[in-house]
Structures are given as structure tokens and as C-alpha cells.
PDB file of C-alpha atoms in Angstrom:
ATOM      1  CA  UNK A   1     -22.282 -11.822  -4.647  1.00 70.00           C
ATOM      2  CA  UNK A   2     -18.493 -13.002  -4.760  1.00 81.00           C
ATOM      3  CA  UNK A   3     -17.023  -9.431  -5.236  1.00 94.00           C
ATOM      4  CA  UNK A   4     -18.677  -7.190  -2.935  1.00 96.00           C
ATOM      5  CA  UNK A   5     -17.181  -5.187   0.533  1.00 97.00           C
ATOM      6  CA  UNK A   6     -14.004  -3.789   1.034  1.00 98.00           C
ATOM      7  CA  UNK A   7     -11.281  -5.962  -1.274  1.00 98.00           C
ATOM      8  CA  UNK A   8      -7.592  -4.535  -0.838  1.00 98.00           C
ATOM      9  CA  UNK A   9      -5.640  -3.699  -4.106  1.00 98.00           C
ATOM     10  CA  UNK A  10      -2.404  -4.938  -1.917  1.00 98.00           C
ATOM     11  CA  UNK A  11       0.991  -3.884  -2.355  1.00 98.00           C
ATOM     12  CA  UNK A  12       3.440  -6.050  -3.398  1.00 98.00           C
ATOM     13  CA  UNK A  13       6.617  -5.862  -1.164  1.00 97.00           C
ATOM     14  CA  UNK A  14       9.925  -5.600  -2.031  1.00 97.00           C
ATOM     15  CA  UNK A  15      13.413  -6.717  -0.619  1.00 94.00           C
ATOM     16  CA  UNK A  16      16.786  -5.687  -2.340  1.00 90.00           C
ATOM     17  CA  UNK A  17      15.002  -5.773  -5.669  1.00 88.00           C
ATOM     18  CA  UNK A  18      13.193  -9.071  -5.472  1.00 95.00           C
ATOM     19  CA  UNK A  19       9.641 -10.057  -4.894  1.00 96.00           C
ATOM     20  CA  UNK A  20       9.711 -10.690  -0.382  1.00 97.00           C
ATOM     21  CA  UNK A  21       7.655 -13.587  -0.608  1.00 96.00           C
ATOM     22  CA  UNK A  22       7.524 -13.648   4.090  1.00 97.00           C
ATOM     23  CA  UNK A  23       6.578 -10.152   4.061  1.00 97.00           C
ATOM     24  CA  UNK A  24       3.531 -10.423   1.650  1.00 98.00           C
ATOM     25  CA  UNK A  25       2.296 -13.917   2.907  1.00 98.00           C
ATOM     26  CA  UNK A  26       2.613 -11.993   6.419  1.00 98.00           C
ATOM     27  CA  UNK A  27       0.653  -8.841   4.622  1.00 98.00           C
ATOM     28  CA  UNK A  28      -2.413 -11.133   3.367  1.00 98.00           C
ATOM     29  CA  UNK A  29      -2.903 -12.763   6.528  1.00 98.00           C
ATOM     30  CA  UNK A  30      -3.172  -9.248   8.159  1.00 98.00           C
ATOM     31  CA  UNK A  31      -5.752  -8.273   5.855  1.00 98.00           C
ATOM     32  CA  UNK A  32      -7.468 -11.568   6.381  1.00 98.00           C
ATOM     33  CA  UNK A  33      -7.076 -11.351  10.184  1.00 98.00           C
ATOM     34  CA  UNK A  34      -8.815  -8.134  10.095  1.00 98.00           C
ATOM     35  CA  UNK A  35     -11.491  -8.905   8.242  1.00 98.00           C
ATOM     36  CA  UNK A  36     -10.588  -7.956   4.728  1.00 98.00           C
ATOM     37  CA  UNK A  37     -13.702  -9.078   2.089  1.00 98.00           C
ATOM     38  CA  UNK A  38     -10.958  -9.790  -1.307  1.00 98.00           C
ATOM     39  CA  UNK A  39      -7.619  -9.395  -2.080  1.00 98.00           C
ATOM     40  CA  UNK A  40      -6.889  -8.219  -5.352  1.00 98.00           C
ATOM     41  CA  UNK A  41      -3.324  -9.088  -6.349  1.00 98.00           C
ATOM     42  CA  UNK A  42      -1.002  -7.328  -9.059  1.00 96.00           C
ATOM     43  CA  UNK A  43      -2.941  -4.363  -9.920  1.00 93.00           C
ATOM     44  CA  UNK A  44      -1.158  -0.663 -10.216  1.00 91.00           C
ATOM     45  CA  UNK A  45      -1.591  -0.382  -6.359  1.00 95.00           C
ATOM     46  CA  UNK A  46       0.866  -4.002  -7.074  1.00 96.00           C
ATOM     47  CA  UNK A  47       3.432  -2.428  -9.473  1.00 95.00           C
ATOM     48  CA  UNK A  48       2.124  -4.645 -11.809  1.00 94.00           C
ATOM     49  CA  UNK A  49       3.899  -2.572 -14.488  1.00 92.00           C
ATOM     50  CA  UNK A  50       7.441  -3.255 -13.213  1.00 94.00           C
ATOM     51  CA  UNK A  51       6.748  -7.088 -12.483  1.00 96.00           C
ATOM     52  CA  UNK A  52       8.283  -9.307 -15.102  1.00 95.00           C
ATOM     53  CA  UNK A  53       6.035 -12.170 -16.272  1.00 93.00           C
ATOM     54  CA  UNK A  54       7.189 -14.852 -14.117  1.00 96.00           C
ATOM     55  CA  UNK A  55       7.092 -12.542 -10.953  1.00 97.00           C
ATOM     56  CA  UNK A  56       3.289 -11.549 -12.004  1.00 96.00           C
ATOM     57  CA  UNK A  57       2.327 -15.270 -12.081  1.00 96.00           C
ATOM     58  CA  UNK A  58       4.170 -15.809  -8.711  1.00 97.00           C
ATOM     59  CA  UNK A  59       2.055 -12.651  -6.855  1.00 98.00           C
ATOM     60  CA  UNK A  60      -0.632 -14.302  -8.086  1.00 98.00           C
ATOM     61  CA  UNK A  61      -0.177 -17.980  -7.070  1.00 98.00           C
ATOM     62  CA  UNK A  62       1.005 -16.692  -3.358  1.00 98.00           C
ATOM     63  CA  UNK A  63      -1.978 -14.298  -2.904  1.00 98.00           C
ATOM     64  CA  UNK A  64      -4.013 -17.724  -3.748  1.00 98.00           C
ATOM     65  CA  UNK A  65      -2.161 -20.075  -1.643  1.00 98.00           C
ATOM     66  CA  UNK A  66      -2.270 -17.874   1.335  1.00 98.00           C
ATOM     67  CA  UNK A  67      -6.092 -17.025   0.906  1.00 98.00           C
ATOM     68  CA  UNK A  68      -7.151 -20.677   1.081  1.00 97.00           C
ATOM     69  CA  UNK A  69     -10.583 -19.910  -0.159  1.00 96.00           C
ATOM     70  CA  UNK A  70     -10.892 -17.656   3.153  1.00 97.00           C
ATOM     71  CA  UNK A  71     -11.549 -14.569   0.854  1.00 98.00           C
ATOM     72  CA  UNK A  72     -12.078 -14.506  -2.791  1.00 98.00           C
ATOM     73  CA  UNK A  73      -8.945 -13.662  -4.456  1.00 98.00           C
ATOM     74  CA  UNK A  74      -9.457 -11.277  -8.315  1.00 98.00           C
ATOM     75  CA  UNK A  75      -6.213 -11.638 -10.293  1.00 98.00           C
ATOM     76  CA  UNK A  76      -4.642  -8.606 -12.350  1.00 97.00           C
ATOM     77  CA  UNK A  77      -4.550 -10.130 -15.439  1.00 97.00           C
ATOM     78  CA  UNK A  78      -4.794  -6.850 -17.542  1.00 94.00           C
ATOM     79  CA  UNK A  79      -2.346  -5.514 -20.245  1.00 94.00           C
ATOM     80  CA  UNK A  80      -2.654  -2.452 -23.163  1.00 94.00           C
ATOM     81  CA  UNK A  81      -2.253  -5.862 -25.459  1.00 96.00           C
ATOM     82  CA  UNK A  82      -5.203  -8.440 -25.826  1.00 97.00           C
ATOM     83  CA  UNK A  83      -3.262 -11.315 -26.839  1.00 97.00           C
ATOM     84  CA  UNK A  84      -1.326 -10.915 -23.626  1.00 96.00           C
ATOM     85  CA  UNK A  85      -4.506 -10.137 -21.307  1.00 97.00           C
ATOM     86  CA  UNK A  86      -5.831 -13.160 -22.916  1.00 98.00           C
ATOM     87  CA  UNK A  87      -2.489 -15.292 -21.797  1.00 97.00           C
ATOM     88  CA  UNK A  88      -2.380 -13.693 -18.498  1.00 97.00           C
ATOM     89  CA  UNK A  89      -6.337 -14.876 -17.644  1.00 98.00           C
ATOM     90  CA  UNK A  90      -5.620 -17.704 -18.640  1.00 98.00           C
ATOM     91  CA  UNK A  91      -3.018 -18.210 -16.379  1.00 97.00           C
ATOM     92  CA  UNK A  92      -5.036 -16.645 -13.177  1.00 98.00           C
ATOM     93  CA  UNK A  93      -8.055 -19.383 -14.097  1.00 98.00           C
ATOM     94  CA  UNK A  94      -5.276 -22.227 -14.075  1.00 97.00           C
ATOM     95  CA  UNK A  95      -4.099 -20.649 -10.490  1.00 97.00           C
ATOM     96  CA  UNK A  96      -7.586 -21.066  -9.017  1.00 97.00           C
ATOM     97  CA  UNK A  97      -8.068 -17.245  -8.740  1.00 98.00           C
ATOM     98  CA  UNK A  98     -11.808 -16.361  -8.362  1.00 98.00           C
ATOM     99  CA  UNK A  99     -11.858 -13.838 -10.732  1.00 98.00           C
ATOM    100  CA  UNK A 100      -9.407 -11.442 -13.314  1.00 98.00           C
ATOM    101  CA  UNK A 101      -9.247  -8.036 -12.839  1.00 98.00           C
ATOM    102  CA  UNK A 102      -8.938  -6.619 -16.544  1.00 98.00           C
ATOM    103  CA  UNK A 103      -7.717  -3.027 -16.866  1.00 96.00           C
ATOM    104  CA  UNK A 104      -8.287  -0.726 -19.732  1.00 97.00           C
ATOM    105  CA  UNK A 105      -5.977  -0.684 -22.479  1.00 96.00           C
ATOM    106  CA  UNK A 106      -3.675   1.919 -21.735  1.00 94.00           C
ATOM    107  CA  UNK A 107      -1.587   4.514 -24.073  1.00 92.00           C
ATOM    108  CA  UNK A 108      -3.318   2.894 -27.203  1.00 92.00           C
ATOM    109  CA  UNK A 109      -6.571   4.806 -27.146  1.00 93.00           C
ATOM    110  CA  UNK A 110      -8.850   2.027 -28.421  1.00 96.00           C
ATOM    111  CA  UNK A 111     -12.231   3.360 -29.605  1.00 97.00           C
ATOM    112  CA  UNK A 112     -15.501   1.897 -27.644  1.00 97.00           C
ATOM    113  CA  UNK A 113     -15.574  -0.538 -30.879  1.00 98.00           C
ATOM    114  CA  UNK A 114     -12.024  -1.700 -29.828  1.00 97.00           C
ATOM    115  CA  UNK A 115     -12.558  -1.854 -25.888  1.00 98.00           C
ATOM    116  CA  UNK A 116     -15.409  -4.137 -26.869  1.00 98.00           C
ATOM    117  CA  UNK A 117     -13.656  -6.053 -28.737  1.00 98.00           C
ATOM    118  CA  UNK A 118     -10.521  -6.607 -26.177  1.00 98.00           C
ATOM    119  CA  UNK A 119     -13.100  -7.440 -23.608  1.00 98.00           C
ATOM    120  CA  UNK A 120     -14.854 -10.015 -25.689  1.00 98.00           C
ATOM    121  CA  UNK A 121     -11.740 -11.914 -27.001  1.00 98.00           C
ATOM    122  CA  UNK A 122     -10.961 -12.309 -23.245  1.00 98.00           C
ATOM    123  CA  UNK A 123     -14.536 -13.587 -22.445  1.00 98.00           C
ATOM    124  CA  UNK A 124     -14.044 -15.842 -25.431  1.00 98.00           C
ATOM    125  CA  UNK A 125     -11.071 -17.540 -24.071  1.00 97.00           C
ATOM    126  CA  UNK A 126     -11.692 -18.155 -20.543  1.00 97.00           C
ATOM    127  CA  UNK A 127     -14.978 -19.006 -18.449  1.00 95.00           C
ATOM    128  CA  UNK A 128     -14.396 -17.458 -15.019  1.00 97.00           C
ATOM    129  CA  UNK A 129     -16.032 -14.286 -13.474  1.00 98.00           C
ATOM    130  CA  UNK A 130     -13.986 -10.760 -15.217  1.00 98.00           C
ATOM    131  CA  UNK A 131     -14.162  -7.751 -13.844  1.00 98.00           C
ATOM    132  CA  UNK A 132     -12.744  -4.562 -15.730  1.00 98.00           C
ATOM    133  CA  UNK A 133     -10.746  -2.126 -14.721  1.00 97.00           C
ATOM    134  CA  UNK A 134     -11.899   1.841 -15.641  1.00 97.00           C
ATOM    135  CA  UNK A 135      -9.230   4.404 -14.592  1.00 95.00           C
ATOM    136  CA  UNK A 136      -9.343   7.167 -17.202  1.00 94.00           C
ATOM    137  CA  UNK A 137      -6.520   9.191 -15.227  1.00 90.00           C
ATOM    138  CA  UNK A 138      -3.853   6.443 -16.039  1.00 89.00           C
ATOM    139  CA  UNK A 139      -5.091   4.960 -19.174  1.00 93.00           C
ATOM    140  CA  UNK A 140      -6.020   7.703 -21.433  1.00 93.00           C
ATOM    141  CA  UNK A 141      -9.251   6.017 -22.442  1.00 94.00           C
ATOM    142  CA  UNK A 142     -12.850   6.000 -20.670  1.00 97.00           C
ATOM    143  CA  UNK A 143     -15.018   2.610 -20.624  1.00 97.00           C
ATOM    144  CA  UNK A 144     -18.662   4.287 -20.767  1.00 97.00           C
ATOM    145  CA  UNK A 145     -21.613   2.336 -19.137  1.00 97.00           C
ATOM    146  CA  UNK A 146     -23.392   1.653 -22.641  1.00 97.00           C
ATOM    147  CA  UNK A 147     -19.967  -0.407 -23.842  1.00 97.00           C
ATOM    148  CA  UNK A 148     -19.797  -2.231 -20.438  1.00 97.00           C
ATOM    149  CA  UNK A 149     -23.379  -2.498 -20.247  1.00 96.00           C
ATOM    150  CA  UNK A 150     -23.243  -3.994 -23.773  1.00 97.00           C
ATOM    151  CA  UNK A 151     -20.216  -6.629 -22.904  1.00 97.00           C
ATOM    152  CA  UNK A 152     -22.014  -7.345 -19.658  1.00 96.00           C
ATOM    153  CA  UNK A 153     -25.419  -8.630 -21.379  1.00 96.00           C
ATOM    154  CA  UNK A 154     -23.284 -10.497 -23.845  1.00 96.00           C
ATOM    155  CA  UNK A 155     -21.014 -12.040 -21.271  1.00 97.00           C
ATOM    156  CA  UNK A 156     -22.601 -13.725 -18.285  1.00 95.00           C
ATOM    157  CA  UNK A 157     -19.354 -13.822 -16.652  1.00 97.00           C
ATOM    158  CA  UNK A 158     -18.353 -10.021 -16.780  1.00 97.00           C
ATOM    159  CA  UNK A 159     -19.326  -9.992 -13.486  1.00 97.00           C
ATOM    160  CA  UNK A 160     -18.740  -6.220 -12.048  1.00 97.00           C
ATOM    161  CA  UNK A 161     -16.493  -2.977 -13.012  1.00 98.00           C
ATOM    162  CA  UNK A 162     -13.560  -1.462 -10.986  1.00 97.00           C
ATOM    163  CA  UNK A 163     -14.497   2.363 -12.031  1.00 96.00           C
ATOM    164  CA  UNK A 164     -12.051   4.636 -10.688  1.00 95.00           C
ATOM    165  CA  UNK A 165     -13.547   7.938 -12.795  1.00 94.00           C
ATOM    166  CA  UNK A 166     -14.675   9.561  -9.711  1.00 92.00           C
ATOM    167  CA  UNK A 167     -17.585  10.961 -11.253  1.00 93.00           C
ATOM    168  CA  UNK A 168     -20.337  10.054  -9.843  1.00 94.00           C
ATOM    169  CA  UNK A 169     -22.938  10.700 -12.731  1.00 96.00           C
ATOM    170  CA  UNK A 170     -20.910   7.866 -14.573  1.00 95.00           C
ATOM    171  CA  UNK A 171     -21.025   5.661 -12.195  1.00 95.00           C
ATOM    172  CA  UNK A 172     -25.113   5.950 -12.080  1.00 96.00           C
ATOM    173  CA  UNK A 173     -25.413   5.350 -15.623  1.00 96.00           C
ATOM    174  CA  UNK A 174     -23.136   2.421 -15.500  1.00 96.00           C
ATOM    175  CA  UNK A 175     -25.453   1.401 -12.272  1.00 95.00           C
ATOM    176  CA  UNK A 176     -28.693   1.378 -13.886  1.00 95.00           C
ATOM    177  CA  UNK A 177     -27.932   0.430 -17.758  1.00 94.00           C
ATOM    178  CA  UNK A 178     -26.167  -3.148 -16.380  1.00 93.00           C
ATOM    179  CA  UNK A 179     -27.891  -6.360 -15.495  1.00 91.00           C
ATOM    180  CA  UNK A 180     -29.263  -7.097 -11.751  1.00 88.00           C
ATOM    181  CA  UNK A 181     -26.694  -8.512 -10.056  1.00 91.00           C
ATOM    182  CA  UNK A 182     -23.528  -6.920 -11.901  1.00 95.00           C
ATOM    183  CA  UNK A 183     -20.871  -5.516  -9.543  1.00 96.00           C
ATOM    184  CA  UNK A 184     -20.294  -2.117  -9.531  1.00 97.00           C
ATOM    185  CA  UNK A 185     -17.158  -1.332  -7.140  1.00 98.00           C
ATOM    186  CA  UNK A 186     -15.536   2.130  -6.598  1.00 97.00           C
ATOM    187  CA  UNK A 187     -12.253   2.357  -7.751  1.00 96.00           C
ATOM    188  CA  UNK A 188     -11.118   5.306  -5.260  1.00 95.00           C
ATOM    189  CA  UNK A 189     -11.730   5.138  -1.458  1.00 97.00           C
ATOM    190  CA  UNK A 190     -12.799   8.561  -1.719  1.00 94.00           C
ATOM    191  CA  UNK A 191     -16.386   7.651  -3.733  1.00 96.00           C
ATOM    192  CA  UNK A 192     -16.672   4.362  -1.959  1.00 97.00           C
ATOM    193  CA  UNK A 193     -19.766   5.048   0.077  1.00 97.00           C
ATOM    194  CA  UNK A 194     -21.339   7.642  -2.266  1.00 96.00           C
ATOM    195  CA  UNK A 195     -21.317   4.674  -4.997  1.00 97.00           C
ATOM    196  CA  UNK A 196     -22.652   2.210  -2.766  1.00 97.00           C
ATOM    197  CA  UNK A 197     -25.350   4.917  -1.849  1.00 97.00           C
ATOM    198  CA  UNK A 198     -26.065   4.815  -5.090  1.00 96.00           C
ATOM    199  CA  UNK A 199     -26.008   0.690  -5.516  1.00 96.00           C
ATOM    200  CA  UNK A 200     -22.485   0.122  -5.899  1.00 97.00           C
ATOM    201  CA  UNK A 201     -21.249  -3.031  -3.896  1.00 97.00           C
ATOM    202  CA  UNK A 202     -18.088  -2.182  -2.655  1.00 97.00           C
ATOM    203  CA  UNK A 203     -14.772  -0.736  -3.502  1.00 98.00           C
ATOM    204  CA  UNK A 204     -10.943  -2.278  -4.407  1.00 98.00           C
ATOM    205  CA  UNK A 205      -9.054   0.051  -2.127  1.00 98.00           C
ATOM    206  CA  UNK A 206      -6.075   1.399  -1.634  1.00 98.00           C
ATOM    207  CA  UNK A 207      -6.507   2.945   2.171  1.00 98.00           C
ATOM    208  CA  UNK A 208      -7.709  -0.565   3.317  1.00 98.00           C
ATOM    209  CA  UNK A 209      -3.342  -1.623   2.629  1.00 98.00           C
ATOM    210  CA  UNK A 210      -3.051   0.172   5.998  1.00 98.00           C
ATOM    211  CA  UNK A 211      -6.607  -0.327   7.807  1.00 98.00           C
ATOM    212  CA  UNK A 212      -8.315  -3.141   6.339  1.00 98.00           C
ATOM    213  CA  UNK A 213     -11.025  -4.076   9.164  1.00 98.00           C
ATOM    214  CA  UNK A 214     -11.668   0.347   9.094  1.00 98.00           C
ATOM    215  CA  UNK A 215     -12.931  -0.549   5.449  1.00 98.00           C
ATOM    216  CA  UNK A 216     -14.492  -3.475   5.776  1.00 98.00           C
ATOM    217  CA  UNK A 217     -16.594  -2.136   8.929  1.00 98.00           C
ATOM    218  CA  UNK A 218     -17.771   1.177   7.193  1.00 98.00           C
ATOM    219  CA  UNK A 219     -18.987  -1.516   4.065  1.00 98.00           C
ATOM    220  CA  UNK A 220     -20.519  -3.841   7.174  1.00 98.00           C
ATOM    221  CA  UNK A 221     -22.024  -0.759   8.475  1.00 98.00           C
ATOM    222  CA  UNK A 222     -24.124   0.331   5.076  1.00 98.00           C
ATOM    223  CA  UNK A 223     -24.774  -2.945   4.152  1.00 96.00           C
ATOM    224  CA  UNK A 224     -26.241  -3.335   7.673  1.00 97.00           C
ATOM    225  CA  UNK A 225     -28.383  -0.220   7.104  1.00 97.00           C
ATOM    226  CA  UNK A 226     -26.714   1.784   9.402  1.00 98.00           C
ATOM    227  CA  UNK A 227     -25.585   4.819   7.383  1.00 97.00           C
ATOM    228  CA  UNK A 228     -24.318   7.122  10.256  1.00 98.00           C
ATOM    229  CA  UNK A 229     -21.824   4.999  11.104  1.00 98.00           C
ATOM    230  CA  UNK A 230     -20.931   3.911   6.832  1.00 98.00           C
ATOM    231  CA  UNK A 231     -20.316   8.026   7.144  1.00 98.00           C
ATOM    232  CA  UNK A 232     -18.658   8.364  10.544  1.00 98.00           C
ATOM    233  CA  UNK A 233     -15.843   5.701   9.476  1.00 98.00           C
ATOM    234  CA  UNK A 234     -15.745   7.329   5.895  1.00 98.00           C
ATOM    235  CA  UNK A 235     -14.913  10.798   7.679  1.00 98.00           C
ATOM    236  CA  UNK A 236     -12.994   9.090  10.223  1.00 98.00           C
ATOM    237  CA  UNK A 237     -10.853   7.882   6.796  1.00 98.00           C
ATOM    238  CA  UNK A 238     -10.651  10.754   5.016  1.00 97.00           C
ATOM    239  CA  UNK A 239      -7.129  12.369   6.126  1.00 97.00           C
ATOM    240  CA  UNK A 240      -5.972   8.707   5.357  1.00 98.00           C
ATOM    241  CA  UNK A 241      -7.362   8.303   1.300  1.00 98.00           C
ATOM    242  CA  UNK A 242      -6.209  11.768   0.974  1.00 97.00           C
ATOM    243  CA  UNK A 243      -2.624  10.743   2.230  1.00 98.00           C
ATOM    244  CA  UNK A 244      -2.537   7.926   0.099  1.00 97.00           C
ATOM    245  CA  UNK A 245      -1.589  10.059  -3.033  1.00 96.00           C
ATOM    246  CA  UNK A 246       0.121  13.032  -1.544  1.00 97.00           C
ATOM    247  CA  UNK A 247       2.838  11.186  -3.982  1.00 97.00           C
ATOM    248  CA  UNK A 248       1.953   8.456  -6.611  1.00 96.00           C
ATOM    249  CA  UNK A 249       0.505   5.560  -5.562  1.00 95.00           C
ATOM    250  CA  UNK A 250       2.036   2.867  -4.041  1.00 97.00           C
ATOM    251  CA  UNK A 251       4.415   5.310  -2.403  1.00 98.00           C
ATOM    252  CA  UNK A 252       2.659   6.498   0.343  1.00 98.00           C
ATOM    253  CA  UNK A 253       0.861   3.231   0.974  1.00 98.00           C
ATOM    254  CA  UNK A 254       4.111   1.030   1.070  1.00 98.00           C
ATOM    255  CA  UNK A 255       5.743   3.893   3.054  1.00 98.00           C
ATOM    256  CA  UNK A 256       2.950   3.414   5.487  1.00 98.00           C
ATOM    257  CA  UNK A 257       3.056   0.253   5.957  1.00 98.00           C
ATOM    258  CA  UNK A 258       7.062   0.697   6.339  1.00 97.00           C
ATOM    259  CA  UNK A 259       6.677   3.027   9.415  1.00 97.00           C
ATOM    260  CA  UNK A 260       3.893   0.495  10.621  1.00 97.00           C
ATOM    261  CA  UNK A 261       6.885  -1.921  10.554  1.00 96.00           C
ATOM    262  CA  UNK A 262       4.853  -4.300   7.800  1.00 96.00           C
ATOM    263  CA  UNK A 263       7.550  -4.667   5.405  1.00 96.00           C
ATOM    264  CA  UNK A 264      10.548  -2.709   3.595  1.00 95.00           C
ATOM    265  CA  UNK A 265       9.404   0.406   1.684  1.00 94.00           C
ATOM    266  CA  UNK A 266      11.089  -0.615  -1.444  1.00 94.00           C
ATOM    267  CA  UNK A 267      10.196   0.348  -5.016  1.00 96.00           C
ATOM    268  CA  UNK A 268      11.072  -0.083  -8.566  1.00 95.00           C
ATOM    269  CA  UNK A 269      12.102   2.732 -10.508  1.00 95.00           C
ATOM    270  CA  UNK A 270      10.379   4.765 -12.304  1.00 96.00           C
ATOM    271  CA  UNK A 271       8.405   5.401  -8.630  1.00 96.00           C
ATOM    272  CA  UNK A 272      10.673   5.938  -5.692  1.00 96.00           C
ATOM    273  CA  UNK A 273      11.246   6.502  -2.471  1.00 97.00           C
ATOM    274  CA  UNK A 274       8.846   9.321  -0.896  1.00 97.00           C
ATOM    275  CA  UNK A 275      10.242  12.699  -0.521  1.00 97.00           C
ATOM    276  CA  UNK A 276      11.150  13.700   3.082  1.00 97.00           C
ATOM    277  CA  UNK A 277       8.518  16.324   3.328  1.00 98.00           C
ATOM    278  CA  UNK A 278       5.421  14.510   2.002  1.00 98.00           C
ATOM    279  CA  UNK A 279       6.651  11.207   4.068  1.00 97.00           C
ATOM    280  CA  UNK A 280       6.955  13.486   7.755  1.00 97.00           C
ATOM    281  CA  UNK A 281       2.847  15.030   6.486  1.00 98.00           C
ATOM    282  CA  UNK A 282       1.791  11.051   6.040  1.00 98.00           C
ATOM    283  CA  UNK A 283       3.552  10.155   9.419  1.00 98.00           C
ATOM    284  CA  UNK A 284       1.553  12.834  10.748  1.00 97.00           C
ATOM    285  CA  UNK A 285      -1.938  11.513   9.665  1.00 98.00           C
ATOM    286  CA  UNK A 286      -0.616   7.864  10.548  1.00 98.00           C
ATOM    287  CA  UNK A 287      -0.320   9.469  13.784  1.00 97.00           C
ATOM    288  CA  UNK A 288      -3.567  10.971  14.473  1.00 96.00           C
ATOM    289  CA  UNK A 289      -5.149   7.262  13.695  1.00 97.00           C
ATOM    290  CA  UNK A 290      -2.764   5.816  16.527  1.00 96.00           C
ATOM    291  CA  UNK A 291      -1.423   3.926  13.316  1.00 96.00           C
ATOM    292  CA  UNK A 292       2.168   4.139  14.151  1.00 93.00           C
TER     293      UNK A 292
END
């Protein structure tokens, strides 16, 4: 299966403003080093939303370069308009990526009818493996298993979900109403090994930023068969998902990786820099992992 494991939803670093190009080729070959499954380039974990279009295309074509076909790389190639979605897969099948990662239309509150429809006019146009992107709590809308179940018999190459709901009943529906082989991933570290204990295949984290062989061992572990330790790592990890949105994310991931001396906590407005108090509780947790 080409998007299963732990795949990192990585940061996209920042110096004085601009895209640090050293920093991020540095960042993927940590994750790779450590055993990383995927790398998913310019999602929200990516600031996606303050990239222009040239800098989105440029994430994308790094993350690929860098990757070499060591790990499967799955694009962002989302937007809340499906002529631009469209444009923007295009672009990510042109760059070699392995797959696009396709979220939700956000603020226009499509009906089911209409999510259908986005998804299909992107299946239409391109022929590589999609995955969307379901993350009710920042898009305003909810893809339900019988619409992605629908696109997914319709589509060969809807491949998987992202769902990021954190609801668990959800994410069995979705499970069992989709074809063998489709790739359900957890969208929140939190639910990652409940989801595969229900069949899921993986998660796009946030957590694995800052400890990407942690989450790829406790998805080695289940797939393996040995539970106790899936659950001893997920416990192990739990201060650290928590800590990843005592502020909105990216904040506390990129100022992790800051104190880990990674790269340059910068940010583009409208997020910035973490407040004093919430940064000294994260340096605290980073500290009981003997992360910094």
C-alpha cells in the first residue's frame, strides 16, 4: 500500500520572510534518516494558506527532489476552489509527487452533492493516486463515509482519506463502507492507533515534525502485531500530541523544532510567534522526552 505508516505533515521553514530552502532539505532528510514512512508537503501543518503560488509549487518540487523515491512523497494540492485544486494537481503529477493530498473545501459549505462533485472534476483531470483531506474543525464542512465511499468506487485512484474528525464512529463507517484496499489514515496523532485498531493504515502527523522514528516505530510495532508496545509508544507520546496545539498549529511544532535547533521559528502572520507561557509548558514536555 503506498500510503500507509507514519507520513509527517512537515513544516515548512521560514527565514526573514522567505521560504529556507537548507533548513527544510536538512528537515526531510531528518525525517528520512529516522525512518519516516511519507512526507506530506504543503498542508495546514505547511502554512499552505500563506504560501503564494509559486512558493507552493517550490515546497513541493524540493520535498520531491530531496525524497528521491526513498519515501513516497503526497502533495497538498487542495484549495476551497475546484478550478484551482484542479491546477494545483496537476502541477504535483507534473512534479513526480506520488500522490495529492486534497482538502475539503473550506468556508464555502458545499453540500455532499458539491463535495462530490469537486472531488470528481479533480479525478477527471489527473490520473495519479488522491487522497482527501476531512478536517471538519477548520473547514466548516464534514466529508461522510457514504460520499467518500461513493467517489472511492467511482474513482480507482482515490486511494485513501486524511480524516481528522476525531470521532471514531466516523471513522468505522468510512472503514467498512470503502473498497478493500482504500487508505484510511488518522488525521490527529491522538486517534492514530485507535483507527488503525480499527483498520486504519496509518496517520499524517503532526507530532512525528519532532520525533519521526517515535511514530514510525509505534506504526512498526502494530503492524508487527505487537500491540503493547503500538500502546506503550502512543502513551509514551501523549504529553507531546497534546503540546502540539497548546497554540495553533504549526506554532508549537516549528517552535519545537526551534529549541531542537532544526531551523528558525518563523511564521507568517495571521499565526505568530508562541506566547512566552505556552512556549516555557512545551519546553517542559520537550524536556521530559530528552528532546532538547
Amino acid at each position: 500500500m503506498l500510503f500507509s505508516g507514519a507520513l509527517t505533515a512537515l513544516v515548512t521553514p521560514f527565514k526573514d520572510e522567505a521560504l529556507d530552502e537548507e533548513a527544510y532539505r536538512n528537515f526531510i532528510e531528518f525525517q528520512i534518516t529516522e525512518g519516516i514512512h511519507g512526507l506530506v508537503p504543503c498542508g495546514t501543518t505547511g502554512e499552505s494558506a500563506t504560501l503564494s503560488h509559486e512558493e507552493h509549487e517550490r515546497v513541493i518540487e524540493i520535498c520531491i527532489d530531496q525524497a528521491k523515491g526513498r519515501v513516497p512523497v503526497l502533495a497538498g494540492a487542495g484549495s476551497n476552489n475546484t478550478a484551482e485544486a484542479v491546477r494545483l494537481t496537476r502541477f504535483a503529477q507534473k512534479a513526480g509527487a506520488d500522490g495529492a493530498l486534497l482538502i475539503t473545501p473550506y468556508y464555502n459549505k458545499p453540500t455532499q452533492e458539491g463535495l462530490y462533485r469537486h472531488y470528481k472534476a479533480i479525478a477527471e483531470a489527473v490520473e495519479m493516486p488522491l487522497v482527501p483531506y476531512n478536517v471538519p474543525g477548520r473547514t466548516g464542512c464534514n466529508l461522510l463515509p457514504e460520499t467518500l465511499a461513493r467517489l472511492a468506487k467511482e474513482f480507482s485512484h482515490i486511494v485513501g482519506v486524511k480524516e481528522a474528525t476525531g470521532d471514531m464512529a466516523q471513522g468505522s463507517k468510512t472503514l467498512s463502507s470503502c473498497p478493500a484496499g482504500f487508505s484510511v489514515l488518522s488525521g490527529d496523532d491522538f486517534t492514530a492507533l485507535p483507527l488503525m485498531a480499527l483498520g486504519g493504515k496509518g496517520v499524517i502527523s503532526v507530532t512525528s515534525n519532532i520525533v519521526p522514528g517515535r511514530m514510525a516505530a509505534m506504526c512498526n510495532a502494530f503492524n508487527k502485531g505487537d500491540v503493547a508496545e503500538a500502546a506503550r509508544i502512543h502513551h509514551e507520546l501523549f504529553p507531546l500530541h497534546e503540546a502540539m496545539f497548546f497554540e495553533s498549529n504549526p506554532i508549537p511544532a516549528k517552535t519545537a523544532l526551534n529549541l531542537m535547533g532544526k531551523m528558525e521559528a518563523g511564521l507568517r502572520l495571521p499565526l505568530c510567534p508562541m506566547s512566552a507561557a505556552a512556549k516555557e509548558k512545551l519546553a517542559g514536555v520537550l524536556r521530559s522526552l530528552q528532546l532538547i
